[in-house]
């Protein structure tokens, strides 16, 4: 039994396990609401309209609508990832079904990575449906370019890996409710810190944000910055510069660190039998 | 090479010693009963051997390897005391996954699943969800997964739990046949009669320490049952006889040799 084969077996099972959970219904509901929202928001087609006697090209609206809508949906995908990962590793450990798997010739790291992949697989499937649907509507109805959608989707996928690995690591020490609260509050706080950082960068590039918010923005996982700098390309008035590349590199570092932390934490954990 | 080893292994939870300097070496092909009162450290010993926990002091080895090395669990079958089968999975898929993890592939995998489900009497339940099986059937399913691939080491924690008398007799047969083909079998159990019938050696734990260990025939005095030995080792006193008569006459004393000598305390054998 090679580690790769064991990983494939466990990852496929973890993915099925994710789809079978009751939470999957809630996730499906969020997806339906998200797509219905996108359908509603993108119904305003391309064309010109008169506002206070002035003719405005419809693509101007697309330049504002697309970043906000796509950014919000990407954020929803990250939240869904956190909810799925909050107990995807901890639940089989608490139930006791994990001991049978871990008594097989499989390293703990392989099993933890497979559970992470399973949760991430379900989250990314949601991401493909939600972001793919929203992106398609924006491109077809608003006439915006497709490249920023791919860039933002890549940032969301990398961000999801960071969120899932950190949420799973936290779930080895905290209960499910605590992890969910941590994920949601963490996402809101990082979005706020990244938003403040981006606003300060646009308004006063020479002045950095200080304090905890500044530290989170500079050293924390740039979840919001990476997505925002990708979708900002839809708006001709915003110039994200090389923020996207820098954010993706930092996200990649956080993703690797999160996975290593998860494996290290799980290796030291004692398994109840 | 020893299949199972604990070398001065201690495990502490806070101030409580679950195991204290336990030495144990089980040679390949031996069947050993691990006995002890509740909280004596039986399950902790199994957890150390399987790499589910690290000893606070000392070392554990499974098939000569560190149990935290995944390779040590190759050829190991395990049945936990609190068997929790995964949710929403058919018995067939459950066994298929375990067979694959045990290194079986293709026709051999299919044949092995057929063989163990036939043997454990769950073949007609293959398409049912494992979490919906009755306790007895779940225990049989647990046995089926533990026996997949003819493991060379079989670790069984309370294996007859939840089984009806027929199931208990069947389980005894599975354990005996595994032992007969050369597997090392460690049975942790409270059911002394089963251990007496299936194991050639016993290790009795008391408060995390080995109170007695060795071959059954060497430990048991003539006329003494395993229960007598257990009480002597665990309670630290001679096996109680029948209650005293009301008028104060002594009930028969502890087991004695036929020549009238009192049975000595338990000698050491497997343990250190």
Short mmCIF file of C-alpha atoms in Angstrom, two decimals:
data_model
loop_
_atom_site.label_atom_id
_atom_site.label_comp_id
_atom_site.label_asym_id
_atom_site.label_seq_id
_atom_site.Cartn_x
_atom_site.Cartn_y
_atom_site.Cartn_z
CA UNK A 1 0.00 0.00 0.00
CA UNK A 2 1.69 3.19 -1.18
CA UNK A 3 0.98 6.52 0.44
CA UNK A 4 -0.41 7.80 -2.87
CA UNK A 5 -2.91 4.93 -3.15
CA UNK A 6 -3.96 5.33 0.48
CA UNK A 7 -4.39 9.07 -0.09
CA UNK A 8 -6.56 8.43 -3.16
CA UNK A 9 -8.77 5.99 -1.27
CA UNK A 10 -9.22 8.27 1.73
CA UNK A 11 -9.63 11.47 -0.31
CA UNK A 12 -12.38 9.91 -2.44
CA UNK A 13 -14.13 8.67 0.67
CA UNK A 14 -13.73 12.05 2.41
CA UNK A 15 -15.25 13.75 -0.64
CA UNK A 16 -18.24 11.36 -0.62
CA UNK A 17 -18.52 11.87 3.12
CA UNK A 18 -18.68 15.64 2.56
CA UNK A 19 -21.48 15.26 0.01
CA UNK A 20 -23.46 12.93 2.29
CA UNK A 21 -23.52 15.28 5.26
CA UNK A 22 -26.61 17.17 6.35
CA UNK A 23 -24.58 20.35 5.97
CA UNK A 24 -24.57 19.65 2.22
CA UNK A 25 -28.25 20.66 2.09
CA UNK A 26 -27.44 24.01 3.73
CA UNK A 27 -24.58 24.49 1.28
CA UNK A 28 -26.88 23.68 -1.65
CA UNK A 29 -29.34 26.27 -0.33
CA UNK A 30 -26.59 28.90 -0.13
CA UNK A 31 -25.63 28.02 -3.69
CA UNK A 32 -29.19 28.37 -4.93
CA UNK A 33 -29.61 31.73 -3.18
CA UNK A 34 -26.23 32.92 -4.50
CA UNK A 35 -27.05 31.98 -8.08
CA UNK A 36 -30.54 33.46 -7.81
CA UNK A 37 -28.94 36.68 -6.56
CA UNK A 38 -26.50 36.69 -9.46
CA UNK A 39 -29.33 36.03 -11.90
CA UNK A 40 -31.26 38.96 -10.47
CA UNK A 41 -28.29 41.36 -10.32
CA UNK A 42 -27.12 40.68 -13.89
CA UNK A 43 -30.51 41.09 -15.54
CA UNK A 44 -29.68 44.69 -16.40
CA UNK A 45 -28.26 44.18 -19.92
CA UNK A 46 -25.65 46.06 -21.89
CA UNK A 47 -26.78 49.28 -23.43
CA UNK A 48 -27.06 52.96 -22.61
CA UNK A 49 -29.32 54.60 -20.16
CA UNK A 50 -30.21 58.15 -19.32
CA UNK A 51 -29.53 59.29 -15.78
CA UNK A 52 -30.52 62.90 -14.94
CA UNK A 53 -30.52 63.70 -18.64
CA UNK A 54 -27.03 62.27 -19.18
CA UNK A 55 -26.45 59.19 -21.35
CA UNK A 56 -24.35 56.56 -19.56
CA UNK A 57 -22.94 53.47 -21.22
CA UNK A 58 -24.14 50.23 -19.61
CA UNK A 59 -20.61 48.81 -19.36
CA UNK A 60 -19.90 51.37 -16.62
CA UNK A 61 -22.41 49.56 -14.41
CA UNK A 62 -20.77 46.25 -15.24
CA UNK A 63 -17.45 47.66 -14.04
CA UNK A 64 -18.96 48.24 -10.60
CA UNK A 65 -21.39 45.34 -10.44
CA UNK A 66 -18.95 42.61 -11.46
CA UNK A 67 -16.30 43.23 -8.74
CA UNK A 68 -18.89 43.55 -5.98
CA UNK A 69 -20.99 40.54 -7.02
CA UNK A 70 -18.09 38.23 -7.85
CA UNK A 71 -16.15 39.30 -4.74
CA UNK A 72 -19.16 38.60 -2.54
CA UNK A 73 -19.68 35.16 -4.08
CA UNK A 74 -15.98 34.33 -3.66
CA UNK A 75 -16.31 35.33 -0.03
CA UNK A 76 -19.29 33.00 0.36
CA UNK A 77 -17.17 30.13 -1.03
CA UNK A 78 -14.50 30.80 1.62
CA UNK A 79 -17.15 30.78 4.36
CA UNK A 80 -18.61 27.50 3.03
CA UNK A 81 -15.09 26.02 3.03
CA UNK A 82 -14.64 26.96 6.67
CA UNK A 83 -17.99 25.43 7.64
CA UNK A 84 -17.19 22.18 5.83
CA UNK A 85 -13.70 21.92 7.28
CA UNK A 86 -14.79 22.78 10.82
CA UNK A 87 -15.43 19.14 11.70
CA UNK A 88 -14.51 17.10 8.64
CA UNK A 89 -11.42 15.82 10.42
CA UNK A 90 -12.60 16.10 14.02
CA UNK A 91 -15.96 14.31 13.57
CA UNK A 92 -14.65 10.83 12.67
CA UNK A 93 -12.13 11.21 15.49
CA UNK A 94 -14.85 12.11 17.99
CA UNK A 95 -17.23 9.42 16.72
CA UNK A 96 -14.50 6.81 16.91
CA UNK A 97 -14.78 5.61 13.32
CA UNK A 98 -11.30 7.00 12.59
CA UNK A 99 -9.49 4.39 14.70
CA UNK A 100 -10.28 1.63 12.22
CA UNK A 101 -8.72 3.63 9.37
CA UNK A 102 -5.74 4.74 11.44
CA UNK A 103 -5.03 1.14 12.52
CA UNK A 104 -4.20 0.43 8.87
CA UNK A 105 -0.68 0.99 7.47
CA UNK A 106 -1.39 4.63 6.70
CA UNK A 107 0.46 7.61 8.11
CA UNK A 108 -1.56 10.17 10.00
CA UNK A 109 -0.36 12.87 7.63
CA UNK A 110 -1.87 11.03 4.67
CA UNK A 111 -5.20 10.63 6.43
CA UNK A 112 -5.32 14.29 7.53
CA UNK A 113 -4.37 15.46 4.04
CA UNK A 114 -7.07 13.24 2.55
CA UNK A 115 -9.74 14.62 4.89
CA UNK A 116 -8.56 18.14 3.96
CA UNK A 117 -8.81 17.26 0.28
CA UNK A 118 -12.30 15.85 0.75
CA UNK A 119 -13.62 19.00 2.42
CA UNK A 120 -11.79 21.16 -0.08
CA UNK A 121 -13.18 19.11 -2.98
CA UNK A 122 -16.76 19.78 -1.89
CA UNK A 123 -15.98 23.46 -1.28
CA UNK A 124 -14.33 23.83 -4.68
CA UNK A 125 -17.25 22.09 -6.36
CA UNK A 126 -19.46 24.75 -4.77
CA UNK A 127 -16.99 27.37 -5.97
CA UNK A 128 -17.12 26.09 -9.54
CA UNK A 129 -20.93 26.18 -9.51
CA UNK A 130 -21.28 29.54 -7.77
CA UNK A 131 -18.38 31.43 -9.33
CA UNK A 132 -18.77 29.67 -12.68
CA UNK A 133 -22.46 30.56 -12.80
CA UNK A 134 -21.91 34.13 -11.64
CA UNK A 135 -18.94 34.64 -13.96
CA UNK A 136 -20.87 33.29 -16.94
CA UNK A 137 -23.79 35.61 -16.27
CA UNK A 138 -21.47 38.60 -15.89
CA UNK A 139 -19.56 37.82 -19.09
CA UNK A 140 -22.65 37.02 -21.19
CA UNK A 141 -24.99 39.70 -19.87
CA UNK A 142 -22.66 42.52 -18.81
CA UNK A 143 -19.99 41.98 -21.44
CA UNK A 144 -17.11 42.10 -18.95
CA UNK A 145 -13.81 40.32 -19.63
CA UNK A 146 -13.44 36.75 -18.46
CA UNK A 147 -9.79 36.92 -17.27
CA UNK A 148 -10.47 38.66 -13.92
CA UNK A 149 -13.02 35.95 -13.14
CA UNK A 150 -10.36 33.25 -13.59
CA UNK A 151 -7.85 35.25 -11.53
CA UNK A 152 -10.36 35.73 -8.72
CA UNK A 153 -11.38 32.06 -8.87
CA UNK A 154 -7.70 31.05 -8.50
CA UNK A 155 -7.37 33.39 -5.50
CA UNK A 156 -10.52 31.87 -4.00
CA UNK A 157 -9.20 28.33 -4.47
CA UNK A 158 -5.89 29.17 -2.78
CA UNK A 159 -7.74 31.06 -0.05
CA UNK A 160 -10.01 28.05 0.48
CA UNK A 161 -6.95 25.87 1.08
CA UNK A 162 -5.73 28.33 3.71
CA UNK A 163 -9.13 28.54 5.41
CA UNK A 164 -9.69 24.76 5.36
CA UNK A 165 -6.25 23.86 6.71
CA UNK A 166 -6.42 26.42 9.52
CA UNK A 167 -10.02 25.50 10.41
CA UNK A 168 -9.11 21.79 10.55
CA UNK A 169 -6.09 22.51 12.72
CA UNK A 170 -8.27 24.53 15.08
CA UNK A 171 -10.83 21.71 15.17
CA UNK A 172 -8.23 19.41 16.76
CA UNK A 173 -8.37 21.61 19.86
CA UNK A 174 -11.76 23.34 19.74
CA UNK A 175 -15.37 22.24 19.38
CA UNK A 176 -17.30 22.62 16.13
CA UNK A 177 -19.26 25.71 17.18
CA UNK A 178 -16.09 27.46 18.35
CA UNK A 179 -14.32 26.67 15.07
CA UNK A 180 -17.26 27.95 13.00
CA UNK A 181 -17.34 31.18 15.01
CA UNK A 182 -13.57 31.50 14.64
CA UNK A 183 -13.81 31.00 10.87
CA UNK A 184 -16.63 33.50 10.36
CA UNK A 185 -15.19 36.16 12.67
CA UNK A 186 -11.73 35.59 11.19
CA UNK A 187 -13.03 36.03 7.64
CA UNK A 188 -14.85 39.23 8.57
CA UNK A 189 -11.82 40.61 10.40
CA UNK A 190 -9.41 39.77 7.57
CA UNK A 191 -11.80 41.31 5.04
CA UNK A 192 -11.95 44.46 7.16
CA UNK A 193 -8.17 44.63 7.60
CA UNK A 194 -7.51 43.95 3.90
CA UNK A 195 -10.20 46.48 2.93
CA UNK A 196 -8.66 49.15 5.13
CA UNK A 197 -5.24 48.30 3.72
CA UNK A 198 -6.45 48.57 0.12
CA UNK A 199 -8.31 51.82 0.77
CA UNK A 200 -5.23 53.33 2.44
CA UNK A 201 -3.08 52.16 -0.46
CA UNK A 202 -5.38 53.88 -2.96
CA UNK A 203 -5.77 57.08 -0.95
CA UNK A 204 -2.31 57.50 0.57
CA UNK A 205 0.20 54.98 -0.85
CA UNK A 206 3.00 56.35 1.36
CA UNK A 207 1.17 55.91 4.66
CA UNK A 208 0.81 52.40 6.04
CA UNK A 209 -1.94 51.25 8.38
CA UNK A 210 -0.68 50.60 11.90
CA UNK A 211 -1.78 48.52 14.84
CA UNK A 212 -3.42 45.10 14.77
CA UNK A 213 -5.35 45.84 11.58
CA UNK A 214 -2.16 46.86 9.80
CA UNK A 215 -0.32 43.76 11.06
CA UNK A 216 -3.11 41.43 9.92
CA UNK A 217 -3.19 43.16 6.55
CA UNK A 218 0.57 42.97 6.08
CA UNK A 219 1.35 39.53 7.54
CA UNK A 220 -1.95 37.64 7.70
CA UNK A 221 -3.43 35.62 4.84
CA UNK A 222 -4.44 38.22 2.21
CA UNK A 223 -7.73 36.46 1.42
CA UNK A 224 -9.67 39.61 0.56
CA UNK A 225 -6.76 41.47 -1.03
CA UNK A 226 -6.10 38.68 -3.54
CA UNK A 227 -9.75 38.44 -4.61
CA UNK A 228 -10.29 42.22 -4.62
CA UNK A 229 -7.15 42.89 -6.67
CA UNK A 230 -8.34 40.32 -9.24
CA UNK A 231 -11.88 41.63 -9.61
CA UNK A 232 -10.65 45.25 -9.55
CA UNK A 233 -9.41 44.67 -13.12
CA UNK A 234 -13.05 44.90 -14.21
CA UNK A 235 -13.16 48.54 -13.19
CA UNK A 236 -11.09 50.91 -15.35
CA UNK A 237 -10.93 53.43 -12.50
CA UNK A 238 -9.06 51.02 -10.21
CA UNK A 239 -5.42 50.12 -10.69
CA UNK A 240 -4.38 47.17 -8.50
CA UNK A 241 -0.80 47.21 -9.85
CA UNK A 242 1.09 44.06 -8.86
CA UNK A 243 -0.97 43.56 -5.70
CA UNK A 244 -2.54 40.41 -7.13
CA UNK A 245 0.80 38.65 -7.72
CA UNK A 246 2.12 39.63 -4.30
CA UNK A 247 -1.08 38.51 -2.59
CA UNK A 248 -1.09 35.17 -4.38
CA UNK A 249 2.51 34.52 -3.35
CA UNK A 250 1.70 35.31 0.27
CA UNK A 251 -1.43 33.16 0.09
CA UNK A 252 0.66 30.29 -1.26
CA UNK A 253 3.04 30.63 1.70
CA UNK A 254 0.07 30.60 4.09
CA UNK A 255 -1.41 27.57 2.30
CA UNK A 256 1.82 25.57 2.63
CA UNK A 257 2.19 26.69 6.26
CA UNK A 258 -1.44 25.80 7.03
CA UNK A 259 -1.07 22.29 5.61
CA UNK A 260 2.20 21.67 7.45
CA UNK A 261 0.67 22.95 10.68
CA UNK A 262 -2.32 20.63 10.26
CA UNK A 263 -0.15 17.57 9.68
CA UNK A 264 2.16 18.46 12.59
CA UNK A 265 -0.78 19.06 14.95
CA UNK A 266 -2.48 15.83 13.93
CA UNK A 267 0.69 13.78 14.34
CA UNK A 268 1.00 14.84 17.97
CA UNK A 269 -2.68 14.31 18.79
CA UNK A 270 -3.63 11.25 20.79
CA UNK A 271 -6.36 9.12 19.24
CA UNK A 272 -9.14 7.78 21.45
CA UNK A 273 -10.09 4.18 20.84
CA UNK B 1 11.49 -10.90 16.59
CA UNK B 2 8.66 -10.00 18.93
CA UNK B 3 5.37 -9.01 17.37
CA UNK B 4 4.40 -6.77 20.26
CA UNK B 5 6.71 -5.08 22.71
CA UNK B 6 6.40 -2.63 25.55
CA UNK B 7 9.73 -1.71 27.12
CA UNK B 8 9.38 0.13 30.42
CA UNK B 9 6.32 1.78 28.94
CA UNK B 10 4.54 4.30 31.12
CA UNK B 11 1.58 6.44 30.23
CA UNK B 12 0.38 9.23 32.44
CA UNK B 13 -2.77 11.34 32.10
CA UNK B 14 -2.25 14.30 34.39
CA UNK B 15 -1.40 12.77 37.77
CA UNK B 16 -2.92 9.39 36.97
CA UNK B 17 -0.68 6.58 35.78
CA UNK B 18 -2.59 4.52 33.20
CA UNK B 19 0.51 2.35 32.71
CA UNK B 20 3.62 2.29 34.88
CA UNK B 21 6.86 0.78 33.60
CA UNK B 22 5.26 -2.13 31.79
CA UNK B 23 7.56 -4.62 30.09
CA UNK B 24 5.90 -6.97 27.67
CA UNK B 25 7.25 -8.99 24.78
CA UNK B 26 4.95 -11.20 22.73
CA UNK B 27 6.69 -13.56 20.29
CA UNK B 28 5.27 -14.16 16.83
CA UNK B 29 2.57 -16.81 16.75
CA UNK B 30 1.57 -16.49 20.40
CA UNK B 31 -2.00 -15.97 21.62
CA UNK B 32 -2.10 -13.75 24.69
CA UNK B 33 -4.98 -12.63 26.86
CA UNK B 34 -4.67 -9.16 28.31
CA UNK B 35 -6.68 -9.03 31.51
CA UNK B 36 -7.34 -6.50 34.22
CA UNK B 37 -10.07 -4.69 36.09
CA UNK B 38 -11.67 -1.60 34.56
CA UNK B 39 -9.06 1.16 34.27
CA UNK B 40 -6.15 -1.26 34.73
CA UNK B 41 -4.53 -0.03 31.49
CA UNK B 42 -5.50 -2.67 28.94
CA UNK B 43 -6.86 -0.27 26.31
CA UNK B 44 -3.98 2.14 26.98
CA UNK B 45 -1.52 -0.68 26.26
CA UNK B 46 -3.28 -1.37 22.96
CA UNK B 47 -3.27 2.35 22.11
CA UNK B 48 0.48 2.51 22.66
CA UNK B 49 1.02 -0.59 20.52
CA UNK B 50 -1.05 0.86 17.67
CA UNK B 51 0.56 4.30 17.80
CA UNK B 52 -2.62 6.05 18.90
CA UNK B 53 -0.72 7.48 21.85
CA UNK B 54 2.93 7.92 22.76
CA UNK B 55 4.30 6.48 25.99
CA UNK B 56 5.22 9.12 28.57
CA UNK B 57 8.32 6.99 29.26
CA UNK B 58 9.72 3.85 27.70
CA UNK B 59 8.89 2.53 24.25
CA UNK B 60 6.36 0.50 22.31
CA UNK B 61 7.10 -1.58 19.24
CA UNK B 62 4.76 -3.24 16.80
CA UNK B 63 6.30 -5.89 14.53
CA UNK B 64 9.69 -4.57 15.60
CA UNK B 65 8.93 -1.02 14.45
CA UNK B 66 7.89 2.23 16.09
CA UNK B 67 4.08 2.18 16.02
CA UNK B 68 4.11 5.75 14.68
CA UNK B 69 5.75 4.33 11.56
CA UNK B 70 2.84 3.38 9.26
CA UNK B 71 4.77 0.31 8.06
CA UNK B 72 4.49 -1.22 11.54
CA UNK B 73 0.75 -1.69 11.02
CA UNK B 74 1.18 -3.70 7.82
CA UNK B 75 -0.42 -7.09 8.39
CA UNK B 76 -2.19 -5.96 11.56
CA UNK B 77 -5.90 -6.51 12.18
CA UNK B 78 -7.59 -4.50 14.92
CA UNK B 79 -11.01 -4.64 16.50
CA UNK B 80 -11.62 -1.79 18.97
CA UNK B 81 -13.67 -2.08 22.13
CA UNK B 82 -16.07 0.68 21.15
CA UNK B 83 -16.66 -0.23 17.55
CA UNK B 84 -17.98 2.79 15.64
CA UNK B 85 -18.59 2.05 12.00
CA UNK B 86 -18.64 4.93 9.50
CA UNK B 87 -21.94 6.54 8.59
CA UNK B 88 -23.78 6.06 5.31
CA UNK B 89 -21.49 3.39 3.91
CA UNK B 90 -22.49 -0.09 2.84
CA UNK B 91 -20.76 -3.06 4.39
CA UNK B 92 -19.38 -3.97 0.98
CA UNK B 93 -17.74 -0.58 0.51
CA UNK B 94 -16.49 -0.58 4.11
CA UNK B 95 -14.79 -3.95 3.61
CA UNK B 96 -13.59 -3.01 0.13
CA UNK B 97 -11.80 0.06 1.51
CA UNK B 98 -10.24 -1.91 4.36
CA UNK B 99 -9.16 -4.68 2.00
CA UNK B 100 -7.52 -2.10 -0.27
CA UNK B 101 -5.80 -0.50 2.73
CA UNK B 102 -4.62 -3.96 3.79
CA UNK B 103 -2.85 -4.15 0.43
CA UNK B 104 -5.27 -6.42 -1.42
CA UNK B 105 -6.12 -5.80 -5.06
CA UNK B 106 -8.26 -7.16 -7.88
CA UNK B 107 -9.48 -10.74 -7.71
CA UNK B 108 -7.63 -11.38 -4.46
CA UNK B 109 -9.53 -8.51 -2.83
CA UNK B 110 -12.89 -9.81 -4.01
CA UNK B 111 -12.06 -13.35 -2.93
CA UNK B 112 -10.90 -12.20 0.50
CA UNK B 113 -14.10 -10.19 1.09
CA UNK B 114 -16.13 -13.22 0.06
CA UNK B 115 -14.16 -15.43 2.41
CA UNK B 116 -14.35 -13.23 5.52
CA UNK B 117 -18.03 -12.32 5.07
CA UNK B 118 -18.87 -16.00 4.59
CA UNK B 119 -16.88 -16.90 7.68
CA UNK B 120 -18.32 -14.15 9.89
CA UNK B 121 -21.87 -14.63 8.65
CA UNK B 122 -22.48 -11.16 7.22
CA UNK B 123 -22.41 -12.02 3.54
CA UNK B 124 -26.12 -11.37 3.05
CA UNK B 125 -25.71 -7.90 4.63
CA UNK B 126 -23.13 -6.61 2.16
CA UNK B 127 -25.46 -4.04 0.64
CA UNK B 128 -26.76 -2.68 3.94
CA UNK B 129 -25.36 0.49 5.57
CA UNK B 130 -22.89 -0.51 8.29
CA UNK B 131 -24.20 2.08 10.74
CA UNK B 132 -27.63 0.44 10.55
CA UNK B 133 -26.44 -3.04 11.57
CA UNK B 134 -27.50 -4.46 14.93
CA UNK B 135 -24.81 -4.57 17.63
CA UNK B 136 -24.10 -8.24 17.09
CA UNK B 137 -23.92 -7.91 13.31
CA UNK B 138 -21.77 -4.79 13.62
CA UNK B 139 -19.37 -6.77 15.81
CA UNK B 140 -19.27 -9.51 13.17
CA UNK B 141 -18.60 -6.84 10.53
CA UNK B 142 -15.81 -5.50 12.75
CA UNK B 143 -14.34 -8.98 12.96
CA UNK B 144 -14.61 -9.32 9.18
CA UNK B 145 -12.54 -6.14 8.63
CA UNK B 146 -9.98 -7.20 11.24
CA UNK B 147 -9.53 -10.61 9.60
CA UNK B 148 -9.14 -9.25 6.05
CA UNK B 149 -5.89 -10.24 4.39
CA UNK B 150 -5.06 -12.89 7.01
CA UNK B 151 -3.22 -10.52 9.37
CA UNK B 152 -0.08 -11.74 11.09
CA UNK B 153 -0.96 -9.73 14.20
CA UNK B 154 -4.51 -9.56 15.51
CA UNK B 155 -5.36 -7.06 18.26
CA UNK B 156 -8.82 -7.59 19.70
CA UNK B 157 -10.30 -5.36 22.39
CA UNK B 158 -13.34 -7.02 24.03
CA UNK B 159 -13.98 -9.05 20.87
CA UNK B 160 -17.11 -10.85 22.06
CA UNK B 161 -18.89 -7.66 23.15
CA UNK B 162 -22.44 -7.61 21.82
CA UNK B 163 -22.30 -11.14 20.40
CA UNK B 164 -24.93 -13.75 21.26
CA UNK B 165 -23.78 -17.19 22.51
CA UNK B 166 -23.55 -18.48 18.95
CA UNK B 167 -21.55 -15.43 17.96
CA UNK B 168 -19.24 -15.92 20.95
CA UNK B 169 -18.62 -19.51 19.86
CA UNK B 170 -17.99 -18.35 16.28
CA UNK B 171 -15.60 -15.64 17.46
CA UNK B 172 -13.66 -18.21 19.43
CA UNK B 173 -13.31 -20.23 16.25
CA UNK B 174 -12.07 -17.23 14.24
CA UNK B 175 -9.48 -16.41 16.90
CA UNK B 176 -8.36 -20.02 17.13
CA UNK B 177 -8.04 -20.39 13.36
CA UNK B 178 -6.04 -17.14 13.12
CA UNK B 179 -3.73 -18.44 15.83
CA UNK B 180 -3.53 -21.85 14.15
CA UNK B 181 -2.20 -20.32 10.92
CA UNK B 182 0.56 -18.59 12.88
CA UNK B 183 -0.87 -15.18 13.70
CA UNK B 184 0.00 -13.41 16.92
CA UNK B 185 -3.25 -12.76 18.77
CA UNK B 186 -3.70 -10.33 21.65
CA UNK B 187 -7.16 -10.45 23.22
CA UNK B 188 -8.07 -7.82 25.77
CA UNK B 189 -11.16 -9.03 27.56
CA UNK B 190 -13.19 -9.25 30.73
CA UNK B 191 -14.64 -12.58 29.67
CA UNK B 192 -12.16 -14.85 31.42
CA UNK B 193 -13.69 -18.06 30.13
CA UNK B 194 -13.08 -16.95 26.54
CA UNK B 195 -9.49 -15.99 27.26
CA UNK B 196 -8.95 -19.29 29.01
CA UNK B 197 -10.20 -21.16 25.96
CA UNK B 198 -8.47 -19.15 23.24
CA UNK B 199 -5.17 -17.97 24.72
CA UNK B 200 -2.10 -19.89 25.73
CA UNK B 201 -0.69 -17.04 27.83
CA UNK B 202 -2.11 -14.22 29.88
CA UNK B 203 -0.94 -10.85 31.12
CA UNK B 204 -2.89 -9.49 34.07
CA UNK B 205 -2.66 -5.76 34.71
CA UNK B 206 -3.39 -4.11 38.03
CA UNK B 207 -3.38 -0.32 38.30
CA UNK B 208 -1.14 0.02 35.28
CA UNK B 209 1.39 -2.60 36.32
CA UNK B 210 1.78 -6.24 35.40
CA UNK B 211 0.44 -8.28 38.29
CA UNK B 212 0.94 -11.66 36.64
CA UNK B 213 2.02 -12.95 33.28
CA UNK B 214 3.04 -16.16 31.63
CA UNK B 215 1.75 -19.37 30.11
CA UNK B 216 -1.64 -20.32 31.49
CA UNK B 217 -0.54 -23.80 32.41
CA UNK B 218 2.36 -22.41 34.41
CA UNK B 219 0.28 -19.80 36.18
CA UNK B 220 -2.71 -21.91 37.14
CA UNK B 221 -2.44 -24.13 40.12
CA UNK B 222 -4.09 -27.54 40.01
CA UNK B 223 -7.80 -27.09 40.40
CA UNK B 224 -7.53 -23.32 39.99
CA UNK B 225 -9.51 -21.48 37.36
CA UNK B 226 -8.43 -18.33 35.52
CA UNK B 227 -11.00 -16.46 37.59
CA UNK B 228 -9.23 -17.56 40.78
CA UNK B 229 -5.90 -16.44 39.36
CA UNK B 230 -7.41 -13.14 38.22
CA UNK B 231 -8.86 -12.39 41.65
CA UNK B 232 -5.58 -13.32 43.29
CA UNK B 233 -3.60 -11.06 40.95
CA UNK B 234 -5.97 -8.13 40.66
CA UNK B 235 -7.42 -7.94 44.15
CA UNK B 236 -4.09 -8.83 45.70
CA UNK B 237 -5.69 -11.54 47.79
CA UNK B 238 -6.54 -15.16 47.52
CA UNK B 239 -9.56 -16.10 45.51
CA UNK B 240 -12.59 -15.89 47.73
CA UNK B 241 -14.27 -19.11 48.55
CA UNK B 242 -17.94 -19.58 49.30
CA UNK B 243 -19.33 -17.28 52.02
CA UNK B 244 -18.93 -18.27 55.65
CA UNK B 245 -21.71 -20.21 57.27
CA UNK B 246 -23.82 -18.27 59.72
CA UNK B 247 -22.60 -20.29 62.62
CA UNK B 248 -19.06 -19.10 61.86
CA UNK B 249 -17.61 -22.18 60.25
CA UNK B 250 -14.86 -21.38 57.78
CA UNK B 251 -15.70 -21.66 54.12
CA UNK B 252 -13.09 -23.55 52.06
CA UNK B 253 -9.89 -21.52 51.67
CA UNK B 254 -7.90 -20.52 48.64
CA UNK B 255 -6.82 -23.11 46.10
CA UNK B 256 -4.01 -25.32 47.28
CA UNK B 257 -1.70 -27.81 45.76
CA UNK B 258 -2.85 -31.38 45.97
CA UNK B 259 -0.19 -31.98 48.61
CA UNK B 260 -1.78 -29.30 50.76
CA UNK B 261 0.61 -26.39 50.12
CA UNK B 262 -0.97 -23.00 49.44
CA UNK B 263 -0.82 -21.78 45.87
CA UNK B 264 2.03 -19.25 45.47
CA UNK B 265 1.62 -15.78 43.97
CA UNK B 266 1.65 -15.42 40.24
CA UNK B 267 5.01 -16.00 38.58
CA UNK B 268 6.29 -13.82 35.80
CA UNK B 269 6.46 -15.01 32.28
CA UNK B 270 5.83 -12.70 29.35
CA UNK B 271 6.16 -9.59 31.40
CA UNK B 272 9.27 -8.11 32.77
#
